[in-house]
Tab-separated table of C-alpha atoms in Angstrom:
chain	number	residue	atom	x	y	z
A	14	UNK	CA	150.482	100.747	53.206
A	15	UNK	CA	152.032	99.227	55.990
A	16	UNK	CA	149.624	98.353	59.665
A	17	UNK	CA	150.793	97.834	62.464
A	18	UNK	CA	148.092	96.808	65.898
A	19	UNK	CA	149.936	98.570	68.521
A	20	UNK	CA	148.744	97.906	72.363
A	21	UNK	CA	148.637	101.133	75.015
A	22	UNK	CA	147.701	100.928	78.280
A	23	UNK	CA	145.850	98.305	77.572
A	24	UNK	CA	143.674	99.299	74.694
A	25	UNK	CA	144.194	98.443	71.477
A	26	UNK	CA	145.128	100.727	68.598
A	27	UNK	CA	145.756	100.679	64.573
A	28	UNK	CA	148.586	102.453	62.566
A	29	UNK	CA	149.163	103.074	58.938
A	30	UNK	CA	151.959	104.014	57.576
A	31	UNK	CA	152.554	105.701	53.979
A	32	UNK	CA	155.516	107.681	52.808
A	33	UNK	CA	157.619	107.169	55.635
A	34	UNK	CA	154.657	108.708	57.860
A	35	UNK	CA	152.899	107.115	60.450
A	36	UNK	CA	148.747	107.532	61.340
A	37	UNK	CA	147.128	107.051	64.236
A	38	UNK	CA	143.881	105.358	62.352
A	39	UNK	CA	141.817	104.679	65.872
A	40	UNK	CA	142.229	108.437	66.565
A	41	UNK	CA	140.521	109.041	63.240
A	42	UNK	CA	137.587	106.277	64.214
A	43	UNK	CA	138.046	104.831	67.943
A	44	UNK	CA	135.611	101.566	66.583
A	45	UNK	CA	138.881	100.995	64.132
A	46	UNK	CA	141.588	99.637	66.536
A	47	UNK	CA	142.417	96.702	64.836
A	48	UNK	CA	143.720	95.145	60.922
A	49	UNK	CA	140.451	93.415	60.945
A	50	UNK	CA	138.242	96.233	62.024
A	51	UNK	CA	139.499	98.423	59.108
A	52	UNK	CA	139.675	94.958	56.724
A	53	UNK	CA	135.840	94.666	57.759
A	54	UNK	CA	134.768	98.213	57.200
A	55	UNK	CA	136.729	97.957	53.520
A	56	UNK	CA	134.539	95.280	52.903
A	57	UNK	CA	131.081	96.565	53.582
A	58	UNK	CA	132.139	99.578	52.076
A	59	UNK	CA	132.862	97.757	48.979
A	60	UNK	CA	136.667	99.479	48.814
A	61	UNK	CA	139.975	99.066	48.912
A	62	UNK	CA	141.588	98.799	52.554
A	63	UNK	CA	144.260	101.180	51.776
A	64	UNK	CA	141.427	103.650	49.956
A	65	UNK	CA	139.390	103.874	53.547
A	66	UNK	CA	143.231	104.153	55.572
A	67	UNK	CA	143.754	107.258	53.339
A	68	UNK	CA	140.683	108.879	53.833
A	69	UNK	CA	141.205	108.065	57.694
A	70	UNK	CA	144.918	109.728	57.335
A	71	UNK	CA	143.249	113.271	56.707
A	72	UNK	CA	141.573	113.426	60.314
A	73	UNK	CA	144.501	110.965	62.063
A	74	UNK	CA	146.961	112.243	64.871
A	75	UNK	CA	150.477	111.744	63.488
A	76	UNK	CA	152.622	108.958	65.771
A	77	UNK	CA	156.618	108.711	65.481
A	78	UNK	CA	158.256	105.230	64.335
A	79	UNK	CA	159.820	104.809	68.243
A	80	UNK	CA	155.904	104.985	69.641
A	81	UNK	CA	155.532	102.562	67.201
A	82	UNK	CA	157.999	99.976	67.831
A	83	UNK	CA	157.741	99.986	71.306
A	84	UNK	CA	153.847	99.091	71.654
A	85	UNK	CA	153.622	96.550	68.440
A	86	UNK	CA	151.643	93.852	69.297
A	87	UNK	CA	150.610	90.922	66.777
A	88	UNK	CA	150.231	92.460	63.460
A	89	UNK	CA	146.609	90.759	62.780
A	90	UNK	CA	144.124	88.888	64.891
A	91	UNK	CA	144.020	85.529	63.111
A	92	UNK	CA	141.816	82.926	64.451
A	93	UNK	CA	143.708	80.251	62.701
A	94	UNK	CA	146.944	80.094	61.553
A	95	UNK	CA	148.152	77.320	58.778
A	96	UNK	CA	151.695	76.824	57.364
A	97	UNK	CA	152.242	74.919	54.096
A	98	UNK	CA	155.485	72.286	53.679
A	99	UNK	CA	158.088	71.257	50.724
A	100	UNK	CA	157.372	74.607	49.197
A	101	UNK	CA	160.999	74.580	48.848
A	102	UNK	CA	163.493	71.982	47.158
A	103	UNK	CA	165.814	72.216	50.218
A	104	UNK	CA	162.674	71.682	52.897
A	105	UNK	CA	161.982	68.443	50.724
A	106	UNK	CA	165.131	67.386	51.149
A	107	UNK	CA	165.690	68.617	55.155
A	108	UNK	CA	162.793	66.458	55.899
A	109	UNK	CA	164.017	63.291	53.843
A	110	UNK	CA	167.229	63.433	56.250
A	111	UNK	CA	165.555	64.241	59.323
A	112	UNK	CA	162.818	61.285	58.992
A	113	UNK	CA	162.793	57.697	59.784
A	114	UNK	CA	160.708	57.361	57.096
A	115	UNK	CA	161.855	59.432	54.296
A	116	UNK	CA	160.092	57.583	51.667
A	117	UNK	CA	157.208	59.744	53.413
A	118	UNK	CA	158.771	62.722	51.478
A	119	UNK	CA	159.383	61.774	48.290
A	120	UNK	CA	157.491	63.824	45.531
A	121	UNK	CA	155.591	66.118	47.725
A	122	UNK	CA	157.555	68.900	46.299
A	123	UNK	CA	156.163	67.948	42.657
A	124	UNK	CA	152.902	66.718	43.801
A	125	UNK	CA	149.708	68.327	42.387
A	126	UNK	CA	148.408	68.975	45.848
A	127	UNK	CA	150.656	70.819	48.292
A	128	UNK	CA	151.282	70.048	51.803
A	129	UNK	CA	149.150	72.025	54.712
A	130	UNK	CA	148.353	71.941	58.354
A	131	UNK	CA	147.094	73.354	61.190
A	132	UNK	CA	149.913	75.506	63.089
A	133	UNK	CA	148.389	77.463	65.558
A	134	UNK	CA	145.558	79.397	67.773
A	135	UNK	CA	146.269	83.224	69.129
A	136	UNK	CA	146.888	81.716	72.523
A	137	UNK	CA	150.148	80.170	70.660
A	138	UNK	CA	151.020	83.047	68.723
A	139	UNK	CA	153.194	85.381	70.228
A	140	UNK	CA	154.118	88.920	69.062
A	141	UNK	CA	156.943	90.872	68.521
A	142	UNK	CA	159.848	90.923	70.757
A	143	UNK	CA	158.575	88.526	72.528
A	144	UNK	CA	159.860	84.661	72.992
A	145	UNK	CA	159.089	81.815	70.892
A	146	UNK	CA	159.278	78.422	72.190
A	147	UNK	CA	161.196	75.430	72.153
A	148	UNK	CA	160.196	72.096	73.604
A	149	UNK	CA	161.383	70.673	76.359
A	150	UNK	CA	161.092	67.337	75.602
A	151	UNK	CA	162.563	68.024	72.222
A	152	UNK	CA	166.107	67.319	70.895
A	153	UNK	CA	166.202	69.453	68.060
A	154	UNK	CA	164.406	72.336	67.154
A	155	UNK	CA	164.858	75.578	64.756
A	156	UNK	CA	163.054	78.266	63.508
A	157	UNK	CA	161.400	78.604	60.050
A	158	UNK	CA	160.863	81.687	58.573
A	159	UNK	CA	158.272	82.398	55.998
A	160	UNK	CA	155.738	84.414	54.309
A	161	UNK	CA	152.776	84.827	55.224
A	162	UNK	CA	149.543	85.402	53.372
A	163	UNK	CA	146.436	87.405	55.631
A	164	UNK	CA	143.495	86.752	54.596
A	165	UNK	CA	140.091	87.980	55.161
A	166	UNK	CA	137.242	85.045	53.959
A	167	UNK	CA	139.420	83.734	52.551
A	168	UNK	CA	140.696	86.523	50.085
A	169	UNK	CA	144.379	87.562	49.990
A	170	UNK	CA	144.482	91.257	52.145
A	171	UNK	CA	147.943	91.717	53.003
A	172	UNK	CA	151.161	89.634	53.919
A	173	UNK	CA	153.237	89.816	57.158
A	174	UNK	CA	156.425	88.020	58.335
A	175	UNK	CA	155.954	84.444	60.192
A	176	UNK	CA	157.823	81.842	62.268
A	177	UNK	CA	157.088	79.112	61.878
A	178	UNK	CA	159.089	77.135	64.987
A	179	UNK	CA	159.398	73.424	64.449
A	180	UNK	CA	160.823	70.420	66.670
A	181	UNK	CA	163.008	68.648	63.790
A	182	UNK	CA	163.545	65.767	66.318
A	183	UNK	CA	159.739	65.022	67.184
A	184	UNK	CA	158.741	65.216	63.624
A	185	UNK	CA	161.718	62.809	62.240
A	186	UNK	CA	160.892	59.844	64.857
A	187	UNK	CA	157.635	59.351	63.173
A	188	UNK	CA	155.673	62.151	60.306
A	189	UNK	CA	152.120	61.255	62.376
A	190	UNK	CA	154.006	63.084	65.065
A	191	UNK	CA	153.633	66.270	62.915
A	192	UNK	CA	151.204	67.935	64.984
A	193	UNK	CA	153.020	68.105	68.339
A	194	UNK	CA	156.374	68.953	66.458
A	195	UNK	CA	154.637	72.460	65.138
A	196	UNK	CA	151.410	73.000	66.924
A	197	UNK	CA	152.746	73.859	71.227
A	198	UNK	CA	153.101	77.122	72.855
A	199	UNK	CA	154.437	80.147	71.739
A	200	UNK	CA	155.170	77.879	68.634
A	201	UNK	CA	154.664	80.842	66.167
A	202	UNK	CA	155.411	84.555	65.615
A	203	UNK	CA	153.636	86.987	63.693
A	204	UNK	CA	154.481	90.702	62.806
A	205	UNK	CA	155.442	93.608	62.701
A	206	UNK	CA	152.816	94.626	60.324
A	207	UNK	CA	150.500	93.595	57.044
A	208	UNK	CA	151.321	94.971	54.246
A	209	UNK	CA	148.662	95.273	51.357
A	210	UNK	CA	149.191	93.895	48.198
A	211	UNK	CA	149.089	97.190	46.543
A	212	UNK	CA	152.457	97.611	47.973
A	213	UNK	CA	153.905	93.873	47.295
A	214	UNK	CA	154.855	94.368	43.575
A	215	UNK	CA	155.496	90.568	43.836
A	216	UNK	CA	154.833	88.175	46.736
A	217	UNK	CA	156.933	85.486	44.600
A	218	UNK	CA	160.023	88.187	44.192
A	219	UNK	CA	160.952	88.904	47.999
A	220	UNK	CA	164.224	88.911	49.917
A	221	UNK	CA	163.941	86.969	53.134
A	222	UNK	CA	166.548	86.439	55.265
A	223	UNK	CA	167.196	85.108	58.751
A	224	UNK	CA	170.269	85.109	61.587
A	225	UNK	CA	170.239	84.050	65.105
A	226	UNK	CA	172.200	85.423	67.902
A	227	UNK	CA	173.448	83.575	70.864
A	228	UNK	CA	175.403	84.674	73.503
A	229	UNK	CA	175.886	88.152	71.615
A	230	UNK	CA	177.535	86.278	68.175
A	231	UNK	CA	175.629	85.382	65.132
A	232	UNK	CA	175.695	81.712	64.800
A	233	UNK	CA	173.281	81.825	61.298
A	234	UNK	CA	172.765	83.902	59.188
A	235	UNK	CA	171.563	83.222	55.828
A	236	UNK	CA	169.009	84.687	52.858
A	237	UNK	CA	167.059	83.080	49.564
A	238	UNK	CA	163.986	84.651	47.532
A	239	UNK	CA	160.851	83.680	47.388
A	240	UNK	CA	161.165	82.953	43.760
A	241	UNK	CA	162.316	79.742	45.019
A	242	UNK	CA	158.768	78.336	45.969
A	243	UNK	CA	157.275	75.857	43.752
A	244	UNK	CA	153.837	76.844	45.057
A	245	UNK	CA	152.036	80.293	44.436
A	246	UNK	CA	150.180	82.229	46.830
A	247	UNK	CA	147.253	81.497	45.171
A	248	UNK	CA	147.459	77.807	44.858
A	249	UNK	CA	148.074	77.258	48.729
A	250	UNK	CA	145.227	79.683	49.097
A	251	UNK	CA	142.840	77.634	47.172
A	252	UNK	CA	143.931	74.553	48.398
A	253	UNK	CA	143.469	76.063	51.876
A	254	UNK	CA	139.819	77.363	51.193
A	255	UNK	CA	138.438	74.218	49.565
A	256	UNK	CA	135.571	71.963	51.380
A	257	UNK	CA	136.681	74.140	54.241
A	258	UNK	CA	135.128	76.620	55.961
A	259	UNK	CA	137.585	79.537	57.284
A	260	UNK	CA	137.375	81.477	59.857
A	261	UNK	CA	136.824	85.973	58.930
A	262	UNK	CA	140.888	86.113	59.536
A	263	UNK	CA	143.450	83.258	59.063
A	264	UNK	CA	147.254	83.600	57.725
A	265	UNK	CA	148.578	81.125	55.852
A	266	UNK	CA	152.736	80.593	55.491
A	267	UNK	CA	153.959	79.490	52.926
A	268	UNK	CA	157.215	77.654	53.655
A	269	UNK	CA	161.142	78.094	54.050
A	270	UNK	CA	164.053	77.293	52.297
A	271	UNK	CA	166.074	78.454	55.056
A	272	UNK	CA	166.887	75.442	57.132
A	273	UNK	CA	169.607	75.116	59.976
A	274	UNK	CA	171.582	72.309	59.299
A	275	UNK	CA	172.307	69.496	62.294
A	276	UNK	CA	174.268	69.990	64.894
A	277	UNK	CA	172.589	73.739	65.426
A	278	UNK	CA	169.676	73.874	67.574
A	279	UNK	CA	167.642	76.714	68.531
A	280	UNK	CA	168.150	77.368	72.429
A	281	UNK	CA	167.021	79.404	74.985
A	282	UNK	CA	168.410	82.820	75.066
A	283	UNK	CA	168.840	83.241	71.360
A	284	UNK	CA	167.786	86.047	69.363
A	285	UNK	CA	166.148	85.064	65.814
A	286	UNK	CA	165.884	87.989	63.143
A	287	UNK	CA	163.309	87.512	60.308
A	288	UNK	CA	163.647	90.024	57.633
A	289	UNK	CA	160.825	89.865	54.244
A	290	UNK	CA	161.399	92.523	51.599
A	291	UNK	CA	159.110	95.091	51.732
A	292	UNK	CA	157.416	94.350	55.028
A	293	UNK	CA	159.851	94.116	57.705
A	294	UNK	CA	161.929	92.319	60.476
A	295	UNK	CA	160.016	89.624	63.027
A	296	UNK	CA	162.570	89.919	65.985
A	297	UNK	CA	161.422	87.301	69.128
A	298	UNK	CA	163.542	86.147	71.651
A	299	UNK	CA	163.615	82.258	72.460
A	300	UNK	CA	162.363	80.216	75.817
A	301	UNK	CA	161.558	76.617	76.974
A	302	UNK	CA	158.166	75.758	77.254
């Protein structure tokens, strides 16, 4: 099933969606108005999230696809978010030519142990259709889009659509720099939903694409697969969980092959589409922060 955390008026409320039909889950149980809520209750209950949804579905008011759309908010309430790096052969190589110190670079794509770091808080995290961020004491920046992997304590519950915005130009004077080039405001987009893994045949088989629109013309546009990762979901998910203690709801993404080449860089007023297979499209506007 799909979920999507929808804000009206102010309170928060929880969809599912199965067979092209929408549920209102919080009118089924008004203590289930978020992902987590229902991921918790699945828990105690010792079932499957999309089990509980279903039995919510029988007493749950039926909401259009426009209601929908227009009162998405972030698609789960992760206290941490984490991204993972040189999942890809071309990321490998985009940081290599972006960094003063390439040498930095070499292997990690082979390496036993993969690359990941902290990205960002809720207060960073913005939702749909609204802006990302750019720096403004950046010289190049671009989007990243990716995968990501929901967890609940660390298990796998779902996956959702991320951005993962970057400063290209922060990062390449000097890699200890890393932080400030990924972790800023409104430096990362969730949404529109979680799916379950139920309904991900294969988290290593999706289409994901991405364009950007400026001035009403695309000036990207370009798709891979995540077949293309080195990494599996469960490796970054282990390496993620070990001698560390996560928070009840963290995502984890897991790294782009989709890299806009120098001279582009993301500016204010663009448009950035992230579509995943299966899940959805991440649409956010862009601003200067």
């Amino acid at each position: 099933m799909q979920y999507h955390q929808l804000e009206v008026s102010g309170e928060r409320c929880l969809t599912a969606t199965r067979d092209s039909t929408t549920y209102d889950l919080t009118s089924a149980d008004e203590d289930l108005r978020t992902f987590g809520d229902l991921a918790r209750v699945a828990g105690i209950a010792r079932i499957p999230i999309d089990r509980l949804a279903a039995e919510l579905t029988e007493n749950a008011d039926v909401v259009d696809q426009e209601f929908v759309d227009q009162h998405t908010t972030v698609p789960v309430d992760a206290e941490e978010v984490w991204a993972a790096g040189v999942t890809y052969q071309i990321s490998e190589q985009a940081r290599e030519e972006e960094s003063s110190m390439p040498d930095m670079y070499y292997d990690v794509y082979d390496a036993d142990r993969p690359e990941i770091f902290f990205k960002a808080t809720p207060s960073r995290t913005v939702e749909p259709g609204d802006a990302i961020g750019v720096r403004d004491d950046s010289q190049w920046d671009v989007p990243e889009p990716e995968l990501g992997i929901v967890l609940r304590r660390g298990e796998i519950v779902g996956y959702t659509v991320g951005n993962d915005v970057s400063s290209r130009s922060i990062e390449g004077e000097n890699p200890l720099y890393l932080p400030q080039a990924k972790v800023y405001d409104r430096c990362c987009s969730l949404g529109p939903c979680v799916v379950t893994p139920d309904d991900i045949d294969d988290p290593h088989e999706l289409e994901m694409s991405m364009t950007i629109e400026r001035d009403g013309e695309v000036v990207y546009d370009d798709a891979t697969n995540t077949s293309e990762m080195v990494r599996s979901c469960e490796e970054l998910v282990s390496y993620f969980t070990r001698h560390n203690t996560v928070p009840e709801l963290a995502v984890i993404l897991t790294g782009t092959s989709l890299v806009p080449e120098q001279p582009f860089d993301l500016q204010e007023g663009d448009r950035v589409d992230i579509t995943v297979e299966d899940i959805g499209t991440l649409s956010n506007g862009v601003t200067t922060v």
